[in-house]
Coordinates of C-alpha atoms in Angstrom, one line a residue:
Chain A
M873 CA 0.0 0.0 0.0
G874 CA 2.6 2.5 1.1
R875 CA 3.4 4.7 4.0
A876 CA 1.1 7.1 5.7
L877 CA 1.6 10.0 8.1
I878 CA -1.2 10.8 10.6
V879 CA -1.1 14.4 11.8
D880 CA -3.4 15.0 14.7
D881 CA -2.9 16.3 18.2
A882 CA -5.4 13.8 19.8
V883 CA -3.6 10.6 20.7
T884 CA -6.9 8.6 20.6
V885 CA -7.6 9.8 17.1
R886 CA -4.1 8.9 15.9
M887 CA -4.4 5.4 17.4
Y888 CA -7.8 4.9 15.7
H889 CA -6.7 6.1 12.3
R890 CA -3.5 4.0 12.6
Q891 CA -5.6 0.9 13.3
I892 CA -7.7 1.6 10.2
L893 CA -4.8 2.3 7.9
E894 CA -2.7 -0.6 9.2
G895 CA -5.7 -2.8 8.5
A896 CA -5.6 -1.5 5.0
G897 CA -2.0 -2.5 4.6
F898 CA -0.3 0.9 5.3
E899 CA 2.8 1.5 7.3
V900 CA 2.0 4.3 9.6
D901 CA 3.8 7.2 11.3
E902 CA 2.4 9.9 13.6
A903 CA 3.0 13.6 14.2
E904 CA 1.3 15.8 16.7
N905 CA 1.2 19.0 14.7
G906 CA 2.1 20.6 11.4
V907 CA 5.7 21.5 12.2
E908 CA 6.5 18.0 13.4
A909 CA 4.8 16.6 10.3
L910 CA 7.0 18.7 8.1
E911 CA 10.1 17.5 10.0
R912 CA 9.0 13.9 9.3
A913 CA 7.8 14.2 5.8
L914 CA 11.1 15.8 4.7
V915 CA 12.9 12.7 5.9
V916 CA 10.5 9.8 5.1
P917 CA 8.8 9.5 1.7
Y918 CA 5.1 9.3 2.4
D919 CA 2.4 8.1 0.1
L920 CA -0.4 9.6 2.0
L921 CA -1.0 12.4 4.6
L922 CA -4.0 12.3 7.0
V923 CA -4.3 15.7 8.4
D924 CA -6.4 17.2 11.2
V925 CA -7.4 20.9 11.1
N926 CA -6.9 22.2 14.6
M927 CA -3.5 21.6 16.1
P928 CA -1.1 23.7 18.2
K929 CA 1.9 25.5 16.6
M930 CA 0.8 24.8 13.0
D931 CA -2.7 24.0 11.9
G932 CA -3.7 21.6 9.1
Y933 CA -4.3 24.3 6.5
T934 CA -1.0 25.9 7.0
F935 CA 0.7 22.5 7.0
L936 CA -0.9 21.6 3.7
K937 CA 0.0 24.9 2.1
E938 CA 3.6 24.3 3.2
V939 CA 3.5 20.8 1.7
R940 CA 2.1 22.0 -1.6
S941 CA 4.8 24.7 -1.9
T942 CA 7.6 22.3 -1.1
P943 CA 8.8 20.6 -4.3
E944 CA 9.7 17.3 -2.7
L945 CA 6.4 17.0 -0.9
R946 CA 4.1 18.6 -3.4
A947 CA 2.6 15.5 -5.0
I948 CA 1.7 13.5 -1.8
P949 CA -2.0 12.9 -1.7
A950 CA -3.6 14.4 1.4
I951 CA -6.9 13.7 3.3
M952 CA -8.0 16.4 5.6
I953 CA -10.1 15.3 8.5
S954 CA -11.9 17.8 10.7
T955 CA -14.2 17.7 13.7
E956 CA -15.7 20.9 12.5
A957 CA -18.9 21.9 10.8
E958 CA -18.4 21.2 7.1
R959 CA -19.7 24.5 5.9
R960 CA -16.7 26.3 7.2
D961 CA -13.9 23.9 6.4
R962 CA -14.5 22.0 3.2
E963 CA -13.6 24.9 0.9
Q964 CA -10.6 26.0 3.0
A965 CA -9.3 22.4 3.0
Y966 CA -9.4 22.1 -0.8
R967 CA -7.9 25.6 -1.2
A968 CA -5.0 24.6 1.1
G969 CA -4.3 21.6 -1.1
A970 CA -6.3 18.7 0.3
N971 CA -7.3 16.0 -2.2
L972 CA -10.2 14.8 0.0
Y973 CA -12.1 16.2 3.0
L974 CA -13.7 14.0 5.6
V975 CA -15.6 14.8 8.7
K976 CA -14.8 13.2 12.0
P977 CA -15.6 10.7 13.2
V978 CA -14.7 8.8 10.1
R979 CA -16.2 5.4 9.2
P980 CA -13.4 2.9 9.1
E981 CA -14.4 1.3 5.8
A982 CA -14.7 4.7 4.2
L983 CA -11.3 5.9 5.3
A984 CA -9.6 2.6 4.4
L985 CA -11.2 2.6 0.9
R986 CA -10.4 6.2 0.1
A987 CA -6.9 5.9 1.4
T988 CA -6.3 2.8 -0.7
L989 CA -7.8 4.4 -3.9
M990 CA -5.8 7.6 -3.5
T991 CA -2.5 5.9 -3.1
A992 CA -3.3 3.4 -5.9
R993 CA -3.9 6.4 -8.2
G994 CA -0.7 7.8 -7.1
E995 CA 1.2 4.7 -8.0
S996 CA -0.2 4.5 -11.5
R997 CA 0.8 8.0 -12.3
Chain B
M827 CA 40.4 35.7 6.0
G828 CA 39.7 32.8 8.3
L829 CA 38.4 33.0 11.9
V830 CA 38.2 36.6 13.2
K831 CA 40.2 37.0 16.4
R832 CA 38.8 38.5 19.5
A833 CA 41.4 41.2 19.6
E834 CA 40.8 42.3 16.1
H835 CA 38.2 44.9 15.5
R836 CA 35.0 43.1 15.0
A837 CA 32.2 44.4 12.9
A838 CA 29.7 46.4 14.9
P839 CA 27.0 44.0 15.6
S840 CA 24.0 46.2 15.1
R841 CA 23.2 48.6 12.3
P842 CA 22.0 52.0 13.5
H843 CA 18.4 52.6 12.6
I844 CA 16.3 55.6 12.4
R845 CA 13.7 55.8 15.2
K846 CA 10.4 56.7 13.7
Y847 CA 8.3 56.0 16.8
G848 CA 8.7 56.7 20.5
R849 CA 9.3 53.7 22.7
D850 CA 6.4 54.7 25.0
L851 CA 3.0 53.1 24.9
Q852 CA 1.6 55.6 22.3
G853 CA 4.6 55.2 20.0
L854 CA 4.4 51.4 20.2
L855 CA 0.7 51.4 19.5
A856 CA 1.3 53.5 16.4
Q857 CA 4.1 51.3 15.3
L858 CA 1.8 48.2 15.7
H859 CA 0.2 49.5 12.5
D860 CA 3.4 50.3 10.5
D861 CA 3.6 49.1 6.9
Q862 CA 6.7 47.0 7.7
A863 CA 6.0 43.6 9.3
K864 CA 9.4 43.9 11.1
A865 CA 8.4 47.2 12.7
R866 CA 5.0 45.7 13.8
R867 CA 6.8 42.7 15.2
W868 CA 9.0 44.8 17.3
A869 CA 6.1 46.9 18.6
A870 CA 4.2 43.7 19.4
R871 CA 7.2 42.4 21.4
D872 CA 7.8 45.6 23.3
L873 CA 4.2 46.0 24.1
A874 CA 4.6 42.9 26.4
A875 CA 5.7 45.5 29.0
H876 CA 2.3 47.4 28.8
T877 CA -0.7 45.8 30.4
E878 CA -2.9 48.5 28.9
A879 CA -2.0 47.3 25.4
V880 CA -4.1 44.1 25.6
S881 CA -7.1 45.3 23.6
A882 CA -5.0 46.9 20.9
L883 CA -3.0 43.7 20.6
C884 CA -6.1 41.5 20.4
E885 CA -7.6 43.8 17.8
R886 CA -4.5 43.8 15.7
L887 CA -4.5 39.9 15.8
Q888 CA -7.8 39.9 13.9
V889 CA -6.4 41.8 10.9
E890 CA -2.6 41.0 11.1
P891 CA -1.6 39.1 7.9
D892 CA 2.0 38.3 8.9
P893 CA 2.5 35.1 10.9
T894 CA 5.7 36.4 12.6
V895 CA 3.8 39.4 13.9
R896 CA 1.0 37.3 15.1
E897 CA 3.4 35.0 16.9
A898 CA 5.0 38.1 18.6
I899 CA 1.5 39.3 19.7
F900 CA 0.6 35.9 21.1
G901 CA 3.9 35.8 23.0
S902 CA 3.3 39.3 24.5
L903 CA -0.3 38.4 25.5
L904 CA 1.1 35.3 27.2
T905 CA 3.6 37.5 29.1
I906 CA 0.9 40.0 30.1
G907 CA -1.4 37.1 31.1
T908 CA -4.2 39.2 32.7
E909 CA -8.0 38.7 32.8
A910 CA -8.2 41.1 29.9
V911 CA -6.0 38.7 27.8
A912 CA -8.5 35.9 28.3
E913 CA -11.4 38.2 27.5
G914 CA -9.7 39.4 24.4
L915 CA -8.7 35.9 23.1
I916 CA -11.9 34.0 23.7
P917 CA -13.8 35.7 20.8
L918 CA -11.0 34.4 18.4
L919 CA -12.2 30.8 19.1
R920 CA -15.3 31.6 16.9
G921 CA -13.2 33.0 14.0
E922 CA -12.6 31.6 10.6
D923 CA -8.9 31.6 10.9
A924 CA -7.5 28.2 12.2
G925 CA -4.1 29.8 13.1
L926 CA -5.8 32.4 15.3
R927 CA -8.1 29.8 16.9
N928 CA -5.3 27.5 17.8
G929 CA -3.0 30.3 18.8
A930 CA -5.6 31.5 21.2
V931 CA -6.1 28.0 22.7
E932 CA -2.4 27.8 23.3
I933 CA -2.3 31.0 25.3
L934 CA -5.5 30.4 27.2
Q935 CA -4.1 27.0 28.3
Q936 CA -1.4 28.9 30.1
L937 CA -3.7 31.2 32.1
P938 CA -5.5 29.1 34.6
D939 CA -6.6 31.9 36.9
A940 CA -8.1 34.1 34.1
V941 CA -9.6 31.2 32.2
G942 CA -11.0 29.0 35.1
H943 CA -14.1 31.0 35.7
R944 CA -14.8 31.4 32.0
I945 CA -14.7 27.7 31.2
A946 CA -18.3 26.8 32.2
A947 CA -19.7 29.3 29.8
L948 CA -17.5 28.0 26.9
L949 CA -18.5 24.4 27.7
A950 CA -22.1 25.5 27.4
D951 CA -21.7 27.3 24.1
S952 CA -24.2 26.5 21.4
D953 CA -21.4 26.0 18.8
P954 CA -19.8 22.5 19.2
D955 CA -16.5 23.8 17.8
V956 CA -16.2 26.3 20.6
R957 CA -16.9 23.5 23.1
I958 CA -14.1 21.4 21.5
F959 CA -11.8 24.4 21.9
A960 CA -12.8 24.7 25.6
V961 CA -11.9 21.0 26.0
D962 CA -8.6 21.7 24.2
I963 CA -7.9 24.5 26.6
L964 CA -8.6 22.1 29.5
Q965 CA -6.0 19.7 28.2
D966 CA -3.2 21.8 29.4
L967 CA -4.8 24.1 31.9
A968 CA -3.1 23.8 35.3
H969 CA -6.4 24.0 37.1
P970 CA -7.4 21.4 39.7
D971 CA -11.0 21.3 38.4
A972 CA -10.0 20.5 34.8
P973 CA -10.7 16.7 35.1
A974 CA -14.1 17.3 36.6
W975 CA -15.0 19.8 33.9
M976 CA -14.1 17.2 31.3
L977 CA -16.1 14.6 33.0
A978 CA -19.1 16.8 32.9
V979 CA -18.6 17.1 29.1
V980 CA -18.4 13.3 28.8
E981 CA -21.6 12.9 30.8
A982 CA -23.7 15.6 29.3
D983 CA -22.6 16.9 25.9
E984 CA -24.6 15.7 23.0
H985 CA -22.0 16.2 20.2
V986 CA -20.0 13.1 19.4
N987 CA -16.8 15.1 18.6
V988 CA -17.0 17.1 21.8
V989 CA -17.4 14.0 23.9
T990 CA -14.7 12.0 22.2
T991 CA -12.3 14.9 22.5
A992 CA -13.0 15.0 26.3
I993 CA -12.5 11.2 26.5
D994 CA -9.2 11.6 24.7
R995 CA -8.0 14.1 27.3
L996 CA -9.3 11.9 30.2
A997 CA -7.2 9.0 28.9
E998 CA -4.4 11.2 30.2
V999 CA -5.8 12.5 33.4
G1000 CA -8.9 10.4 34.2
T1001 CA -9.3 8.5 37.5
P1002 CA -11.1 5.2 38.3
E1003 CA -14.2 7.0 39.6
M1004 CA -14.8 8.3 36.1
V1005 CA -15.0 4.9 34.6
P1006 CA -18.8 4.4 34.7
A1007 CA -19.4 7.8 33.1
I1008 CA -16.9 7.1 30.3
Q1009 CA -18.3 3.6 29.8
A1010 CA -21.8 4.9 29.5
V1011 CA -20.9 7.0 26.5
K1012 CA -20.9 3.9 24.3
D1013 CA -24.7 3.5 24.9
R1014 CA -25.3 7.1 23.9
F1015 CA -23.6 6.7 20.5
P1016 CA -24.1 3.1 19.7
N1017 CA -23.4 3.4 16.0
E1018 CA -20.1 5.2 16.2
P1019 CA -17.2 2.9 16.0
F1020 CA -14.8 5.7 17.0
V1021 CA -16.7 6.2 20.3
G1022 CA -16.2 2.5 21.2
F1023 CA -12.5 2.8 20.3
A1024 CA -12.0 6.0 22.3
V1025 CA -13.8 4.7 25.4
D1026 CA -11.9 1.4 25.4
T1027 CA -8.6 3.2 25.0
A1028 CA -9.3 5.6 27.8
L1029 CA -10.5 2.8 30.1
K1030 CA -7.3 0.8 29.4
R1031 CA -5.2 3.8 30.3
I1032 CA -7.2 4.7 33.4
L1033 CA -7.5 1.2 34.8
G1034 CA -4.3 -0.2 33.6
N1035 CA -3.4 -3.7 34.5
G1036 CA -2.3 -3.3 38.0
Chain C
M1437 CA 13.7 -5.7 40.9
G1438 CA 12.4 -8.3 43.3
H1439 CA 15.2 -8.2 45.8
S1440 CA 13.8 -7.1 49.2
G1441 CA 16.8 -6.8 51.3
V1442 CA 16.5 -5.8 54.9
A1443 CA 17.6 -2.3 54.3
R1444 CA 14.9 -1.7 51.7
E1445 CA 11.9 -3.0 53.6
S1446 CA 11.1 0.3 55.2
V1447 CA 10.7 1.9 51.7
P1448 CA 7.4 1.2 50.1
E1449 CA 7.8 -0.4 46.7
I1450 CA 6.6 2.0 43.9
R1451 CA 5.7 0.5 40.6
V1452 CA 4.8 2.0 37.3
T1453 CA 2.3 -0.1 35.4
D1454 CA 2.2 -0.6 31.6
A1455 CA -0.8 1.7 31.3
E1456 CA 0.8 4.4 33.5
F1457 CA 3.9 4.2 31.4
E1458 CA 1.8 4.7 28.3
R1459 CA 0.1 7.7 29.8
F1460 CA 3.4 9.3 30.8
R1461 CA 4.9 8.5 27.4
D1462 CA 2.1 10.2 25.5
Y1463 CA 2.2 13.2 27.8
F1464 CA 5.9 13.6 27.5
Y1465 CA 5.7 13.3 23.8
R1466 CA 2.9 15.8 23.5
K1467 CA 4.9 18.3 25.6
T1468 CA 8.4 17.8 24.3
G1469 CA 8.2 15.9 21.0
I1470 CA 10.4 13.2 22.6
R1471 CA 9.0 9.7 22.4
F1472 CA 10.5 7.0 24.5
E1473 CA 10.8 3.6 22.8
D1474 CA 9.7 0.5 24.7
S1475 CA 13.4 -0.2 25.3
K1476 CA 13.6 2.9 27.4
R1477 CA 11.0 1.6 29.8
Y1478 CA 13.4 0.7 32.6
F1479 CA 15.2 4.1 32.3
V1480 CA 11.9 6.1 32.4
D1481 CA 10.4 4.1 35.3
K1482 CA 13.5 4.4 37.4
R1483 CA 13.6 8.2 37.0
L1484 CA 9.8 8.6 37.6
I1485 CA 10.1 6.5 40.8
Q1486 CA 13.1 8.6 41.9
R1487 CA 11.1 11.8 41.5
M1488 CA 8.1 10.3 43.3
R1489 CA 10.2 9.4 46.2
Q1490 CA 11.9 12.8 46.3
V1491 CA 8.6 14.7 46.1
G1492 CA 6.8 12.3 48.5
H1493 CA 4.2 10.7 46.3
E1494 CA 3.6 7.0 46.8
G1495 CA 1.8 6.2 43.5
F1496 CA 2.0 7.2 39.9
R1497 CA -1.5 8.5 39.7
E1498 CA -1.1 11.0 42.5
Y1499 CA 2.3 12.1 41.3
F1500 CA 1.2 12.5 37.7
A1501 CA -1.8 14.6 38.7
F1502 CA 0.7 16.8 40.6
V1503 CA 2.9 17.2 37.6
R1504 CA 0.0 17.8 35.2
F1505 CA -1.7 20.5 37.3
Q1506 CA 1.2 22.3 38.9
A1507 CA 0.8 25.9 37.8
S1508 CA 4.6 26.6 37.8
G1509 CA 5.4 23.5 35.7
K1510 CA 8.6 23.1 37.8
E1511 CA 8.1 19.4 38.4
F1512 CA 7.7 18.8 34.7
Q1513 CA 11.0 20.6 34.1
E1514 CA 12.6 18.4 36.7
L1515 CA 11.5 15.4 34.8
V1516 CA 12.8 16.8 31.5
N1517 CA 16.2 17.3 33.3
L1518 CA 16.2 13.8 34.4
M1519 CA 15.0 12.2 31.2
T1520 CA 17.5 13.9 29.0
V1521 CA 21.2 13.7 29.2
N1522 CA 23.1 16.9 28.9
E1523 CA 26.8 16.7 28.7
T1524 CA 29.3 18.6 26.6
Y1525 CA 32.3 17.4 24.8
F1526 CA 34.2 18.3 21.6
F1527 CA 32.5 17.2 18.3
R1528 CA 29.3 16.3 20.1
E1529 CA 26.5 15.7 17.6
E1530 CA 29.1 15.9 14.9
Y1531 CA 26.5 15.5 12.1
Q1532 CA 25.4 19.1 12.7
L1533 CA 28.9 20.3 12.3
K1534 CA 29.1 18.4 9.1
C1535 CA 25.8 19.9 8.0
M1536 CA 27.3 23.4 8.7
V1537 CA 30.3 22.9 6.5
N1538 CA 28.7 20.8 3.8
A1539 CA 25.5 22.8 3.3
L1540 CA 24.8 25.8 5.6
M1541 CA 27.9 27.8 5.0
G1542 CA 27.5 27.6 1.2
E1543 CA 23.9 28.8 1.4
V1544 CA 24.8 31.6 3.7
L1545 CA 27.6 32.8 1.4
H1546 CA 25.2 32.7 -1.5
H1547 CA 23.2 35.5 0.0
K1548 CA 26.1 37.6 1.0
R1549 CA 28.2 40.2 -0.8
S1550 CA 31.8 39.1 -1.3
G1551 CA 34.0 40.1 1.6
E1552 CA 31.1 40.1 4.1
T1553 CA 31.7 38.3 7.4
V1554 CA 29.8 35.2 8.3
R1555 CA 28.6 35.3 11.9
I1556 CA 28.0 32.2 14.1
W1557 CA 26.5 32.2 17.6
S1558 CA 26.9 29.3 20.0
V1559 CA 24.4 29.5 22.8
P1560 CA 24.6 28.1 25.5
C1561 CA 28.3 27.5 25.1
S1562 CA 28.9 26.2 28.6
T1563 CA 32.7 25.5 29.0
G1564 CA 33.5 26.2 25.4
E1565 CA 33.5 22.7 23.7
E1566 CA 30.8 23.7 21.2
P1567 CA 32.1 27.0 19.9
Y1568 CA 35.7 25.6 19.7
S1569 CA 34.4 22.6 17.9
I1570 CA 32.7 24.9 15.4
A1571 CA 36.0 26.7 15.0
L1572 CA 38.0 23.5 14.5
Y1573 CA 35.5 22.2 12.1
L1574 CA 35.6 25.3 9.9
L1575 CA 39.4 25.3 9.9
E1576 CA 39.8 21.7 9.1
F1577 CA 36.7 20.7 7.1
W1578 CA 35.5 23.8 5.3
D1579 CA 37.4 24.5 2.1
R1580 CA 36.5 28.1 1.8
I1581 CA 37.8 29.2 5.2
D1582 CA 40.7 31.0 3.6
E1583 CA 38.4 33.2 1.4
V1584 CA 35.9 34.2 4.1
D1585 CA 36.0 35.9 7.4
V1586 CA 34.0 34.0 10.1
E1587 CA 33.2 35.4 13.5
I1588 CA 32.2 33.1 16.3
V1589 CA 30.4 34.5 19.3
A1590 CA 29.7 32.2 22.2
S1591 CA 27.5 33.0 25.2
D1592 CA 26.3 31.5 28.4
I1593 CA 24.5 32.8 31.4
D1594 CA 27.1 31.1 33.7
T1595 CA 30.1 33.3 34.2
Q1596 CA 32.1 30.5 35.8
A1597 CA 31.6 28.3 32.7
L1598 CA 32.7 31.3 30.6
E1599 CA 35.9 31.6 32.6
K1600 CA 36.7 28.0 32.0
A1601 CA 35.8 28.4 28.3
R1602 CA 38.2 31.3 27.9
A1603 CA 41.0 29.4 29.8
G1604 CA 40.6 26.5 27.2
V1605 CA 41.8 23.6 29.4
F1606 CA 39.8 20.4 28.9
S1607 CA 39.7 17.0 30.5
R1608 CA 40.5 13.8 28.8
R1609 CA 36.8 12.9 28.6
S1610 CA 36.0 16.2 27.0
V1611 CA 38.4 15.7 24.1
S1612 CA 37.9 11.9 23.7
H1613 CA 35.8 12.2 20.5
L1614 CA 38.4 14.3 18.7
P1615 CA 40.5 12.6 16.0
P1616 CA 44.1 12.2 17.5
W1617 CA 45.7 14.4 14.8
I1618 CA 43.4 17.3 15.7
L1619 CA 44.2 16.9 19.3
K1620 CA 47.9 16.9 18.4
K1621 CA 47.7 19.9 16.1
Y1622 CA 45.7 22.2 18.3
F1623 CA 46.1 21.1 21.9
E1624 CA 49.0 21.0 24.3
P1625 CA 49.0 18.1 26.7
L1626 CA 49.1 19.0 30.4
A1627 CA 49.4 16.9 33.6
G1628 CA 46.6 14.7 34.7
G1629 CA 45.2 14.1 31.2
Y1630 CA 44.2 17.7 30.6
H1631 CA 44.7 19.5 27.3
R1632 CA 45.1 23.2 26.6
L1633 CA 43.7 24.6 23.4
C1634 CA 46.2 26.7 21.5
D1635 CA 46.1 30.5 21.9
D1636 CA 45.2 31.2 18.3
L1637 CA 42.0 29.2 18.5
R1638 CA 41.1 30.5 21.9
A1639 CA 41.3 34.0 20.5
S1640 CA 39.0 33.2 17.7
V1641 CA 35.9 32.8 19.9
D1642 CA 34.3 35.8 21.5
F1643 CA 32.8 34.7 24.8
R1644 CA 30.1 36.9 26.4
R1645 CA 27.7 36.5 29.3
V1646 CA 24.2 36.6 27.9
N1647 CA 20.9 35.6 29.5
L1648 CA 18.8 34.5 26.5
C1649 CA 15.6 35.4 28.4
D1650 CA 16.7 38.9 29.1
P1651 CA 16.0 41.4 26.3
R1652 CA 18.6 43.8 27.7
D1653 CA 21.2 41.1 27.1
T1654 CA 20.0 39.9 23.7
R1655 CA 19.3 43.3 22.0
G1656 CA 22.9 43.4 20.9
M1657 CA 22.9 39.9 19.5
R1658 CA 22.2 40.6 15.8
D1659 CA 23.1 39.7 12.3
F1660 CA 24.0 36.1 12.8
D1661 CA 23.9 33.6 10.0
V1662 CA 24.1 30.3 11.9
I1663 CA 23.0 29.7 15.5
F1664 CA 23.8 26.6 17.5
C1665 CA 21.2 26.5 20.3
R1666 CA 21.4 22.9 21.4
N1667 CA 19.9 21.4 24.5
L1668 CA 18.7 24.6 26.0
L1669 CA 15.1 25.3 24.9
I1670 CA 13.9 21.9 26.1
Y1671 CA 14.6 23.0 29.7
F1672 CA 12.5 26.1 29.4
D1673 CA 8.9 26.5 30.3
E1674 CA 6.4 27.4 27.5
A1675 CA 6.5 31.2 27.8
S1676 CA 10.3 31.2 27.9
Q1677 CA 10.5 28.9 24.9
R1678 CA 8.4 31.3 23.0
R1679 CA 10.5 34.3 24.0
A1680 CA 13.8 32.5 23.3
A1681 CA 12.6 31.4 19.8
E1682 CA 11.6 35.0 19.1
T1683 CA 15.1 36.1 20.2
L1684 CA 16.8 33.6 18.0
Y1685 CA 14.6 34.7 15.1
D1686 CA 15.6 38.4 15.7
A1687 CA 19.2 37.5 16.0
L1688 CA 19.4 35.9 12.6
N1689 CA 19.8 37.5 9.2
P1690 CA 17.1 36.5 6.8
G1691 CA 17.9 33.0 5.5
G1692 CA 19.9 32.3 8.6
F1693 CA 19.8 28.9 10.3
V1694 CA 19.2 27.5 13.8
L1695 CA 20.4 24.1 14.9
L1696 CA 18.8 22.5 17.9
G1697 CA 19.9 19.5 20.0
H1698 CA 19.2 16.0 18.5
S1699 CA 16.2 15.3 20.8
E1700 CA 14.8 18.8 20.4
S1701 CA 12.3 20.1 17.9
M1702 CA 10.8 23.5 17.1
S1703 CA 7.5 21.6 16.7
R1704 CA 6.7 22.1 20.3
I1705 CA 7.8 25.8 20.3
T1706 CA 7.0 27.8 17.2
S1707 CA 6.3 27.7 13.5
L1708 CA 8.4 30.9 12.9
F1709 CA 11.1 29.0 11.2
K1710 CA 11.0 27.0 8.0
V1711 CA 12.0 23.4 8.4
R1712 CA 14.9 22.5 6.1
R1713 CA 16.2 19.1 5.5
F1714 CA 19.9 18.7 4.5
E1715 CA 21.8 15.5 4.0
D1716 CA 23.2 15.5 7.5
A1717 CA 20.5 17.2 9.6
I1718 CA 17.1 18.9 10.0
V1719 CA 17.7 22.6 10.4
Y1720 CA 15.4 25.6 11.0
Q1721 CA 15.7 28.6 8.8
K1722 CA 14.5 32.2 9.1
P1723 CA 12.6 32.8 5.9
L1724 CA 14.5 34.9 3.3

């Protein structure tokens, strides 16, 4: 499948998403905010980013904008996952560079499927 | 060429600069709206010494485009740390800007005295996002009542994301007496697999294995 | 450890359960960015129990609540001190020195006019091993040292450490990671396994007393291109970390770099700096 980075400040959410993605065959790393995620993504080649919106030090939008403006990270597919009301976030997420926007709590099957499809597409490029 | 020796005449470390504003409160407040981000950043930093500048700093945050100036403003608000700071930052939690919302949470977490008596109102807010931010603040608030407030959220809040955020935090600070209340959440959201996962994780952390 | 000798029977046994360890590990990671591997379990437990005894808590739960809700955050800082090893010796974390000569200096020069001095700040410099290592590394491993002027400023809050740094006499342990030929070339052996750094090198570092948290001290610290600030910020509370990061930012020229200690990360402090990855290290850069 590939390697995924989960970026979320809630440990329970990270564990939950890890379980789902590992079940779908991904290798998984975790980061607690956008800055740490950048530190990791610059070292490890990820096939998928799973990004929360609200995090300390660097929020998910800012992180994705950084990713999209960094040549070596630009092409990594990203799913943004938010606890917030959709009306506000969906558009901002896509503008920041998300390929998909999901609302928490996610259904395990839905996340596993989308993650698989997105990285498969990436591989065939 | 090579390493410059101590005895040699080293370059003057700081370039002289022309002072456009006074260093008093009025001068700094004017400088906070300078065209140059660098000047605004310096004003924001120096305003840390002026308790009266809180409302001006909070207002500037709402329109300030430069992240380095914002960061300086947040830093100064944290240094000032008065009731007025809490009052000025709470409205940001409702804003559209994720950077400001999360920046505000980080500062409010550090102000237990000013925030403590405002938490109940935030936890009762009609907007679930604001309630989540209130729980986020509680995560790091050095206030003895923080676990009890989070427990109240677990028991009573109707929004699944507010409740699971509180459960996530209680996995860190919960105590065995809270177990029945956390366990009961499963029945309130029977069709949410994440709720089951969060509850089980928290219970494992709280009860441990002896 | 199962042995209950006579002398220990009066001391109640304190244990940290798996779940408690997990709790502490997640908390410590959230606050510092440092994540203990399972293999560190014994090390972590031992230090936790040591602090519980010292502070007078008999169980993890009670002690952890004390750490979590202490307004001053002092006990947490005590734990950080205990859980991290801070020692200084020549060529410590050498990969960062390599990164400096292989990548950072080149980038710095790229943005300078020819003839302009490159300025490096080592903070905290403690007894001098770090700034002198920087000097040695530049002299021996940077091929452009003959074309460029480099100024090294080193500061610490501790005036006794600064005195030792200026004197330039180091123990055997302190120089043990240096290649023998460097030791031979730049140091003079003294009695008792001590080594004195040559005058020329001692004169190439400008030592100053600076408190990084005091704006009166740091206002003069400007126009640096590279700052080594290793194993300091992690020992600061949140407000001081913010202030210190701002100070480092202000002290740098646009495009300048900050290197932190190997277990430290800006990710728990600020997003002021751009994260840059070089072959040898992750470095933080003030945007151009």
